[in-house]
mmCIF file of N, CA and C in Angstrom:
data_model
loop_
_atom_site.group_PDB
_atom_site.id
_atom_site.type_symbol
_atom_site.label_atom_id
_atom_site.label_comp_id
_atom_site.label_asym_id
_atom_site.label_seq_id
_atom_site.Cartn_x
_atom_site.Cartn_y
_atom_site.Cartn_z
ATOM 1 N N MET A 183 -23.771 37.948 -16.703
ATOM 2 C CA MET A 183 -22.603 37.751 -17.529
ATOM 3 C C MET A 183 -22.142 36.304 -17.397
ATOM 4 N N ALA A 184 -21.908 35.665 -18.519
ATOM 5 C CA ALA A 184 -21.498 34.257 -18.531
ATOM 6 C C ALA A 184 -20.053 34.136 -18.066
ATOM 7 N N GLN A 185 -19.807 33.055 -17.328
ATOM 8 C CA GLN A 185 -18.446 32.805 -16.859
ATOM 9 C C GLN A 185 -17.632 32.123 -17.945
ATOM 10 N N VAL A 186 -16.398 32.537 -18.056
ATOM 11 C CA VAL A 186 -15.474 31.914 -19.000
ATOM 12 C C VAL A 186 -14.820 30.740 -18.276
ATOM 13 N N PRO A 187 -14.855 29.553 -18.867
ATOM 14 C CA PRO A 187 -14.242 28.404 -18.202
ATOM 15 C C PRO A 187 -12.755 28.634 -17.979
ATOM 16 N N ASP A 188 -12.292 28.233 -16.819
ATOM 17 C CA ASP A 188 -10.875 28.330 -16.480
ATOM 18 C C ASP A 188 -10.123 27.221 -17.217
ATOM 19 N N LYS A 189 -9.206 27.625 -18.098
ATOM 20 C CA LYS A 189 -8.465 26.658 -18.924
ATOM 21 C C LYS A 189 -7.676 25.696 -18.040
ATOM 22 N N ASP A 190 -7.026 26.203 -17.010
ATOM 23 C CA ASP A 190 -6.229 25.350 -16.123
ATOM 24 C C ASP A 190 -7.107 24.335 -15.393
ATOM 25 N N ALA A 191 -8.301 24.741 -14.983
ATOM 26 C CA ALA A 191 -9.218 23.824 -14.304
ATOM 27 C C ALA A 191 -9.684 22.731 -15.254
ATOM 28 N N THR A 192 -9.935 23.088 -16.504
ATOM 29 C CA THR A 192 -10.373 22.107 -17.500
ATOM 30 C C THR A 192 -9.270 21.085 -17.757
ATOM 31 N N VAL A 193 -8.039 21.557 -17.891
ATOM 32 C CA VAL A 193 -6.898 20.655 -18.102
ATOM 33 C C VAL A 193 -6.715 19.776 -16.878
ATOM 34 N N SER A 194 -6.833 20.360 -15.710
ATOM 35 C CA SER A 194 -6.680 19.608 -14.457
ATOM 36 C C SER A 194 -7.758 18.535 -14.328
ATOM 37 N N ASP A 195 -8.987 18.877 -14.674
ATOM 38 C CA ASP A 195 -10.083 17.901 -14.627
ATOM 39 C C ASP A 195 -9.841 16.761 -15.612
ATOM 40 N N ALA A 196 -9.382 17.086 -16.803
ATOM 41 C CA ALA A 196 -9.112 16.059 -17.811
ATOM 42 C C ALA A 196 -7.977 15.147 -17.350
ATOM 43 N N HIS A 197 -6.961 15.730 -16.748
ATOM 44 C CA HIS A 197 -5.840 14.928 -16.245
ATOM 45 C C HIS A 197 -6.303 14.019 -15.104
ATOM 46 N N ALA A 198 -7.120 14.547 -14.215
ATOM 47 C CA ALA A 198 -7.637 13.747 -13.096
ATOM 48 C C ALA A 198 -8.471 12.576 -13.613
ATOM 49 N N GLU A 199 -9.282 12.818 -14.615
ATOM 50 C CA GLU A 199 -10.104 11.753 -15.209
ATOM 51 C C GLU A 199 -9.220 10.706 -15.879
ATOM 52 N N PHE A 200 -8.189 11.157 -16.591
ATOM 53 C CA PHE A 200 -7.245 10.245 -17.225
ATOM 54 C C PHE A 200 -6.554 9.374 -16.177
ATOM 55 N N MET A 201 -6.110 9.967 -15.089
ATOM 56 C CA MET A 201 -5.405 9.225 -14.046
ATOM 57 C C MET A 201 -6.338 8.223 -13.345
ATOM 58 N N LYS A 202 -7.585 8.605 -13.168
ATOM 59 C CA LYS A 202 -8.564 7.691 -12.566
ATOM 60 C C LYS A 202 -8.777 6.475 -13.471
ATOM 61 N N GLU A 203 -8.937 6.729 -14.759
ATOM 62 C CA GLU A 203 -9.142 5.637 -15.712
ATOM 63 C C GLU A 203 -7.906 4.743 -15.778
ATOM 64 N N ARG A 204 -6.749 5.348 -15.776
ATOM 65 C CA ARG A 204 -5.496 4.575 -15.801
ATOM 66 C C ARG A 204 -5.394 3.681 -14.570
ATOM 67 N N PHE A 205 -5.725 4.230 -13.416
ATOM 68 C CA PHE A 205 -5.719 3.468 -12.169
ATOM 69 C C PHE A 205 -6.638 2.246 -12.287
ATOM 70 N N GLU A 206 -7.843 2.460 -12.763
ATOM 71 C CA GLU A 206 -8.819 1.383 -12.876
ATOM 72 C C GLU A 206 -8.381 0.307 -13.868
ATOM 73 N N VAL A 207 -7.840 0.722 -15.009
ATOM 74 C CA VAL A 207 -7.408 -0.231 -16.041
ATOM 75 C C VAL A 207 -6.231 -1.055 -15.527
ATOM 76 N N GLU A 208 -5.272 -0.394 -14.902
ATOM 77 C CA GLU A 208 -4.107 -1.114 -14.386
ATOM 78 C C GLU A 208 -4.498 -2.071 -13.267
ATOM 79 N N LEU A 209 -5.401 -1.645 -12.393
ATOM 80 C CA LEU A 209 -5.863 -2.519 -11.311
ATOM 81 C C LEU A 209 -6.599 -3.732 -11.876
ATOM 82 N N GLU A 210 -7.448 -3.517 -12.862
ATOM 83 C CA GLU A 210 -8.181 -4.628 -13.470
ATOM 84 C C GLU A 210 -7.214 -5.625 -14.117
ATOM 85 N N PHE A 211 -6.239 -5.126 -14.854
ATOM 86 C CA PHE A 211 -5.264 -6.019 -15.483
ATOM 87 C C PHE A 211 -4.473 -6.770 -14.415
ATOM 88 N N LEU A 212 -4.013 -6.064 -13.409
ATOM 89 C CA LEU A 212 -3.243 -6.701 -12.338
ATOM 90 C C LEU A 212 -4.035 -7.842 -11.713
ATOM 91 N N GLN A 213 -5.300 -7.608 -11.446
ATOM 92 C CA GLN A 213 -6.107 -8.637 -10.798
ATOM 93 C C GLN A 213 -6.356 -9.830 -11.711
ATOM 94 N N CYS A 214 -6.316 -9.627 -12.999
ATOM 95 C CA CYS A 214 -6.409 -10.761 -13.933
ATOM 96 C C CYS A 214 -5.216 -11.703 -13.756
ATOM 97 N N LEU A 215 -4.098 -11.157 -13.297
ATOM 98 C CA LEU A 215 -2.903 -11.971 -13.108
ATOM 99 C C LEU A 215 -3.041 -12.969 -11.955
ATOM 100 N N ALA A 216 -4.107 -12.892 -11.192
ATOM 101 C CA ALA A 216 -4.352 -13.881 -10.136
ATOM 102 C C ALA A 216 -4.817 -15.207 -10.727
ATOM 103 N N ASN A 217 -5.139 -15.216 -12.012
ATOM 104 C CA ASN A 217 -5.673 -16.401 -12.681
ATOM 105 C C ASN A 217 -4.574 -17.066 -13.521
ATOM 106 N N PRO A 218 -4.098 -18.243 -13.108
ATOM 107 C CA PRO A 218 -3.044 -18.922 -13.881
ATOM 108 C C PRO A 218 -3.432 -19.209 -15.327
ATOM 109 N N TRP A 219 -4.720 -19.433 -15.568
ATOM 110 C CA TRP A 219 -5.163 -19.698 -16.941
ATOM 111 C C TRP A 219 -5.024 -18.445 -17.796
ATOM 112 N N TYR A 220 -5.309 -17.298 -17.225
ATOM 113 C CA TYR A 220 -5.145 -16.038 -17.953
ATOM 114 C C TYR A 220 -3.669 -15.821 -18.287
ATOM 115 N N ILE A 221 -2.808 -16.054 -17.306
ATOM 116 C CA ILE A 221 -1.369 -15.896 -17.531
ATOM 117 C C ILE A 221 -0.903 -16.854 -18.625
ATOM 118 N N ASN A 222 -1.414 -18.081 -18.604
ATOM 119 C CA ASN A 222 -1.061 -19.074 -19.621
ATOM 120 C C ASN A 222 -1.454 -18.592 -21.014
ATOM 121 N N ILE A 223 -2.642 -18.033 -21.141
ATOM 122 C CA ILE A 223 -3.123 -17.563 -22.447
ATOM 123 C C ILE A 223 -2.251 -16.425 -22.969
ATOM 124 N N ILE A 224 -1.960 -15.427 -22.121
ATOM 125 C CA ILE A 224 -1.154 -14.314 -22.630
ATOM 126 C C ILE A 224 0.290 -14.761 -22.895
ATOM 127 N N ALA A 225 0.743 -15.787 -22.158
ATOM 128 C CA ALA A 225 2.077 -16.339 -22.435
ATOM 129 C C ALA A 225 2.079 -17.026 -23.797
ATOM 130 N N GLN A 226 1.044 -17.818 -24.065
ATOM 131 C CA GLN A 226 0.962 -18.520 -25.347
ATOM 132 C C GLN A 226 0.829 -17.549 -26.519
ATOM 133 N N GLN A 227 0.252 -16.389 -26.274
ATOM 134 C CA GLN A 227 0.093 -15.389 -27.333
ATOM 135 C C GLN A 227 1.370 -14.577 -27.558
ATOM 136 N N GLY A 228 2.401 -14.861 -26.779
ATOM 137 C CA GLY A 228 3.704 -14.248 -27.007
ATOM 138 C C GLY A 228 3.945 -12.901 -26.342
ATOM 139 N N TYR A 229 3.055 -12.493 -25.475
ATOM 140 C CA TYR A 229 3.243 -11.203 -24.821
ATOM 141 C C TYR A 229 4.533 -11.154 -23.990
ATOM 142 N N PHE A 230 4.881 -12.272 -23.367
ATOM 143 C CA PHE A 230 6.066 -12.285 -22.508
ATOM 144 C C PHE A 230 7.366 -12.295 -23.306
ATOM 145 N N ASP A 231 7.267 -12.424 -24.611
ATOM 146 C CA ASP A 231 8.442 -12.350 -25.470
ATOM 147 C C ASP A 231 8.718 -10.912 -25.920
ATOM 148 N N GLN A 232 7.809 -10.016 -25.584
ATOM 149 C CA GLN A 232 7.944 -8.612 -25.984
ATOM 150 C C GLN A 232 8.579 -7.812 -24.843
ATOM 151 N N PRO A 233 9.749 -7.224 -25.071
ATOM 152 C CA PRO A 233 10.420 -6.459 -24.004
ATOM 153 C C PRO A 233 9.550 -5.343 -23.424
ATOM 154 N N GLU A 234 8.714 -4.728 -24.255
ATOM 155 C CA GLU A 234 7.844 -3.647 -23.767
ATOM 156 C C GLU A 234 6.846 -4.180 -22.730
ATOM 157 N N PHE A 235 6.334 -5.385 -22.986
ATOM 158 C CA PHE A 235 5.361 -5.962 -22.061
ATOM 159 C C PHE A 235 6.051 -6.367 -20.752
ATOM 160 N N VAL A 236 7.245 -6.916 -20.854
ATOM 161 C CA VAL A 236 8.006 -7.284 -19.655
ATOM 162 C C VAL A 236 8.306 -6.023 -18.841
ATOM 163 N N ASN A 237 8.642 -4.932 -19.510
ATOM 164 C CA ASN A 237 8.859 -3.655 -18.811
ATOM 165 C C ASN A 237 7.584 -3.169 -18.138
ATOM 166 N N TYR A 238 6.443 -3.386 -18.784
ATOM 167 C CA TYR A 238 5.164 -3.014 -18.187
ATOM 168 C C TYR A 238 4.930 -3.808 -16.900
ATOM 169 N N LEU A 239 5.274 -5.073 -16.916
ATOM 170 C CA LEU A 239 5.138 -5.890 -15.699
ATOM 171 C C LEU A 239 6.030 -5.351 -14.576
ATOM 172 N N LYS A 240 7.214 -4.902 -14.928
ATOM 173 C CA LYS A 240 8.101 -4.290 -13.923
ATOM 174 C C LYS A 240 7.476 -3.020 -13.380
ATOM 175 N N TYR A 241 6.927 -2.225 -14.260
ATOM 176 C CA TYR A 241 6.266 -0.977 -13.864
ATOM 177 C C TYR A 241 5.131 -1.243 -12.868
ATOM 178 N N LEU A 242 4.379 -2.314 -13.092
ATOM 179 C CA LEU A 242 3.223 -2.619 -12.245
ATOM 180 C C LEU A 242 3.595 -2.995 -10.814
ATOM 181 N N LYS A 243 4.853 -3.210 -10.535
ATOM 182 C CA LYS A 243 5.271 -3.581 -9.188
ATOM 183 C C LYS A 243 4.926 -2.503 -8.151
ATOM 184 N N TYR A 244 4.623 -1.293 -8.597
ATOM 185 C CA TYR A 244 4.239 -0.261 -7.633
ATOM 186 C C TYR A 244 2.973 -0.652 -6.862
ATOM 187 N N TRP A 245 2.196 -1.586 -7.434
ATOM 188 C CA TRP A 245 0.985 -2.053 -6.752
ATOM 189 C C TRP A 245 1.314 -2.805 -5.466
ATOM 190 N N GLN A 246 2.547 -3.204 -5.278
ATOM 191 C CA GLN A 246 2.929 -3.920 -4.062
ATOM 192 C C GLN A 246 3.142 -2.970 -2.886
ATOM 193 N N GLN A 247 3.169 -1.691 -3.137
ATOM 194 C CA GLN A 247 3.283 -0.711 -2.064
ATOM 195 C C GLN A 247 1.936 -0.642 -1.332
ATOM 196 N N PRO A 248 1.982 -0.548 0.000
ATOM 197 C CA PRO A 248 0.736 -0.606 0.797
ATOM 198 C C PRO A 248 -0.358 0.358 0.348
ATOM 199 N N GLU A 249 0.014 1.567 -0.073
ATOM 200 C CA GLU A 249 -1.023 2.533 -0.452
ATOM 201 C C GLU A 249 -1.787 2.120 -1.709
ATOM 202 N N TYR A 250 -1.206 1.208 -2.498
ATOM 203 C CA TYR A 250 -1.893 0.677 -3.677
ATOM 204 C C TYR A 250 -2.408 -0.737 -3.435
ATOM 205 N N ALA A 251 -1.650 -1.536 -2.719
ATOM 206 C CA ALA A 251 -2.019 -2.939 -2.482
ATOM 207 C C ALA A 251 -3.368 -3.048 -1.777
ATOM 208 N N ARG A 252 -3.747 -2.054 -1.037
ATOM 209 C CA ARG A 252 -5.031 -2.106 -0.322
ATOM 210 C C ARG A 252 -6.232 -2.176 -1.264
ATOM 211 N N PHE A 253 -6.031 -1.834 -2.524
ATOM 212 C CA PHE A 253 -7.115 -1.903 -3.510
ATOM 213 C C PHE A 253 -7.196 -3.263 -4.207
ATOM 214 N N VAL A 254 -6.190 -4.092 -4.026
ATOM 215 C CA VAL A 254 -6.118 -5.385 -4.712
ATOM 216 C C VAL A 254 -6.997 -6.392 -3.965
ATOM 217 N N VAL A 255 -7.960 -6.950 -4.660
ATOM 218 C CA VAL A 255 -8.894 -7.908 -4.070
ATOM 219 C C VAL A 255 -8.301 -9.318 -4.066
ATOM 220 N N TYR A 256 -7.520 -9.638 -5.074
ATOM 221 C CA TYR A 256 -6.959 -10.976 -5.215
ATOM 222 C C TYR A 256 -5.449 -10.931 -4.960
ATOM 223 N N PRO A 257 -5.015 -11.237 -3.734
ATOM 224 C CA PRO A 257 -3.591 -11.102 -3.398
ATOM 225 C C PRO A 257 -2.664 -11.996 -4.222
ATOM 226 N N HIS A 258 -3.192 -13.078 -4.768
ATOM 227 C CA HIS A 258 -2.345 -13.919 -5.625
ATOM 228 C C HIS A 258 -1.845 -13.141 -6.842
ATOM 229 N N ALA A 259 -2.559 -12.103 -7.223
ATOM 230 C CA ALA A 259 -2.115 -11.278 -8.350
ATOM 231 C C ALA A 259 -0.734 -10.689 -8.068
ATOM 232 N N LEU A 260 -0.516 -10.260 -6.844
ATOM 233 C CA LEU A 260 0.777 -9.681 -6.478
ATOM 234 C C LEU A 260 1.868 -10.746 -6.452
ATOM 235 N N ALA A 261 1.515 -11.937 -6.001
ATOM 236 C CA ALA A 261 2.488 -13.042 -5.989
ATOM 237 C C ALA A 261 2.865 -13.428 -7.421
ATOM 238 N N PHE A 262 1.863 -13.519 -8.296
ATOM 239 C CA PHE A 262 2.150 -13.856 -9.688
ATOM 240 C C PHE A 262 2.918 -12.730 -10.383
ATOM 241 N N LEU A 263 2.636 -11.485 -10.016
ATOM 242 C CA LEU A 263 3.395 -10.373 -10.580
ATOM 243 C C LEU A 263 4.880 -10.528 -10.246
ATOM 244 N N ASP A 264 5.174 -10.940 -9.025
ATOM 245 C CA ASP A 264 6.568 -11.213 -8.645
ATOM 246 C C ASP A 264 7.159 -12.337 -9.488
ATOM 247 N N LEU A 265 6.406 -13.422 -9.622
ATOM 248 C CA LEU A 265 6.901 -14.563 -10.399
ATOM 249 C C LEU A 265 7.135 -14.189 -11.860
ATOM 250 N N LEU A 266 6.304 -13.317 -12.379
ATOM 251 C CA LEU A 266 6.427 -12.922 -13.787
ATOM 252 C C LEU A 266 7.656 -12.063 -14.067
ATOM 253 N N GLN A 267 8.347 -11.633 -13.034
ATOM 254 C CA GLN A 267 9.593 -10.895 -13.231
ATOM 255 C C GLN A 267 10.709 -11.852 -13.667
ATOM 256 N N ASN A 268 10.464 -13.146 -13.493
ATOM 257 C CA ASN A 268 11.460 -14.178 -13.778
ATOM 258 C C ASN A 268 11.195 -14.803 -15.153
ATOM 259 N N LYS A 269 12.174 -14.750 -16.025
ATOM 260 C CA LYS A 269 12.016 -15.286 -17.386
ATOM 261 C C LYS A 269 11.693 -16.777 -17.381
ATOM 262 N N THR A 270 12.304 -17.526 -16.474
ATOM 263 C CA THR A 270 12.030 -18.970 -16.415
ATOM 264 C C THR A 270 10.551 -19.218 -16.144
ATOM 265 N N PHE A 271 9.980 -18.475 -15.208
ATOM 266 C CA PHE A 271 8.553 -18.632 -14.924
ATOM 267 C C PHE A 271 7.726 -18.257 -16.150
ATOM 268 N N ARG A 272 8.084 -17.153 -16.793
ATOM 269 C CA ARG A 272 7.329 -16.725 -17.994
ATOM 270 C C ARG A 272 7.375 -17.789 -19.080
ATOM 271 N N ASP A 273 8.506 -18.470 -19.218
ATOM 272 C CA ASP A 273 8.619 -19.531 -20.219
ATOM 273 C C ASP A 273 7.826 -20.774 -19.813
ATOM 274 N N GLU A 274 7.888 -21.120 -18.550
ATOM 275 C CA GLU A 274 7.212 -22.335 -18.069
ATOM 276 C C GLU A 274 5.687 -22.209 -18.089
ATOM 277 N N ILE A 275 5.181 -21.018 -17.790
ATOM 278 C CA ILE A 275 3.731 -20.848 -17.697
ATOM 279 C C ILE A 275 3.059 -20.980 -19.062
ATOM 280 N N LYS A 276 3.848 -20.983 -20.132
ATOM 281 C CA LYS A 276 3.292 -21.217 -21.473
ATOM 282 C C LYS A 276 2.763 -22.647 -21.601
ATOM 283 N N LYS A 277 3.318 -23.543 -20.816
ATOM 284 C CA LYS A 277 2.951 -24.960 -20.891
ATOM 285 C C LYS A 277 1.661 -25.201 -20.115
ATOM 286 N N ILE A 278 0.733 -25.880 -20.749
ATOM 287 C CA ILE A 278 -0.567 -26.147 -20.125
ATOM 288 C C ILE A 278 -0.405 -26.970 -18.850
ATOM 289 N N ASP A 279 0.564 -27.890 -18.842
ATOM 290 C CA ASP A 279 0.782 -28.709 -17.642
ATOM 291 C C ASP A 279 1.224 -27.853 -16.459
ATOM 292 N N GLU A 280 2.043 -26.859 -16.729
ATOM 293 C CA GLU A 280 2.513 -25.973 -15.648
ATOM 294 C C GLU A 280 1.368 -25.094 -15.152
ATOM 295 N N ALA A 281 0.566 -24.591 -16.064
ATOM 296 C CA ALA A 281 -0.589 -23.782 -15.663
ATOM 297 C C ALA A 281 -1.558 -24.618 -14.833
ATOM 298 N N THR A 282 -1.751 -25.868 -15.229
ATOM 299 C CA THR A 282 -2.631 -26.769 -14.476
ATOM 300 C C THR A 282 -2.075 -27.017 -13.077
ATOM 301 N N ARG A 283 -0.772 -27.265 -12.991
ATOM 302 C CA ARG A 283 -0.138 -27.524 -11.697
ATOM 303 C C ARG A 283 -0.287 -26.308 -10.768
ATOM 304 N N ILE A 284 -0.040 -25.138 -11.312
ATOM 305 C CA ILE A 284 -0.153 -23.916 -10.505
ATOM 306 C C ILE A 284 -1.594 -23.678 -10.089
ATOM 307 N N HIS A 285 -2.513 -23.915 -10.997
ATOM 308 C CA HIS A 285 -3.927 -23.753 -10.669
ATOM 309 C C HIS A 285 -4.327 -24.696 -9.525
ATOM 310 N N GLU A 286 -3.872 -25.930 -9.583
ATOM 311 C CA GLU A 286 -4.189 -26.889 -8.525
ATOM 312 C C GLU A 286 -3.584 -26.464 -7.189
ATOM 313 N N LEU A 287 -2.357 -25.978 -7.213
ATOM 314 C CA LEU A 287 -1.736 -25.482 -5.979
ATOM 315 C C LEU A 287 -2.531 -24.310 -5.411
ATOM 316 N N GLN A 288 -2.940 -23.437 -6.289
ATOM 317 C CA GLN A 288 -3.732 -22.277 -5.863
ATOM 318 C C GLN A 288 -5.077 -22.721 -5.275
ATOM 319 N N TYR A 289 -5.713 -23.647 -5.920
ATOM 320 C CA TYR A 289 -7.003 -24.159 -5.446
ATOM 321 C C TYR A 289 -6.857 -24.767 -4.044
ATOM 322 N N HIS A 290 -5.845 -25.587 -3.870
ATOM 323 C CA HIS A 290 -5.667 -26.234 -2.572
ATOM 324 C C HIS A 290 -5.239 -25.247 -1.492
ATOM 325 N N HIS A 291 -4.594 -24.185 -1.891
ATOM 326 C CA HIS A 291 -4.224 -23.150 -0.926
ATOM 327 C C HIS A 291 -5.477 -22.488 -0.337
ATOM 328 N N TRP A 292 -6.473 -22.232 -1.188
ATOM 329 C CA TRP A 292 -7.680 -21.538 -0.752
ATOM 330 C C TRP A 292 -8.703 -22.467 -0.112
ATOM 331 N N ARG A 293 -8.554 -23.760 -0.299
ATOM 332 C CA ARG A 293 -9.512 -24.709 0.257
ATOM 333 C C ARG A 293 -9.501 -24.740 1.733
#
């Protein structure tokens, strides 16, 4: 006799897969924030002028909790996430000179 799939198990599996994918996508985006040039590009494209995107950046702060931060390979991503909470920083990073200055500071930090 064939087994009937358990509806609750199927929903649970789909939810688990969705949450895994969400985790991976959010982690990948967060780690992109370690790159000042990437931040400069999305700033120039106007993402930081959108309240929904700024709210998303606030939401991502959960990555600073130890149980999530342990997955972050590029710790500068967390530092830039903090800086991106500030409107002045979001406005300044649009300027190529500011992105260059930050990139140079970052480079010399790792040297």
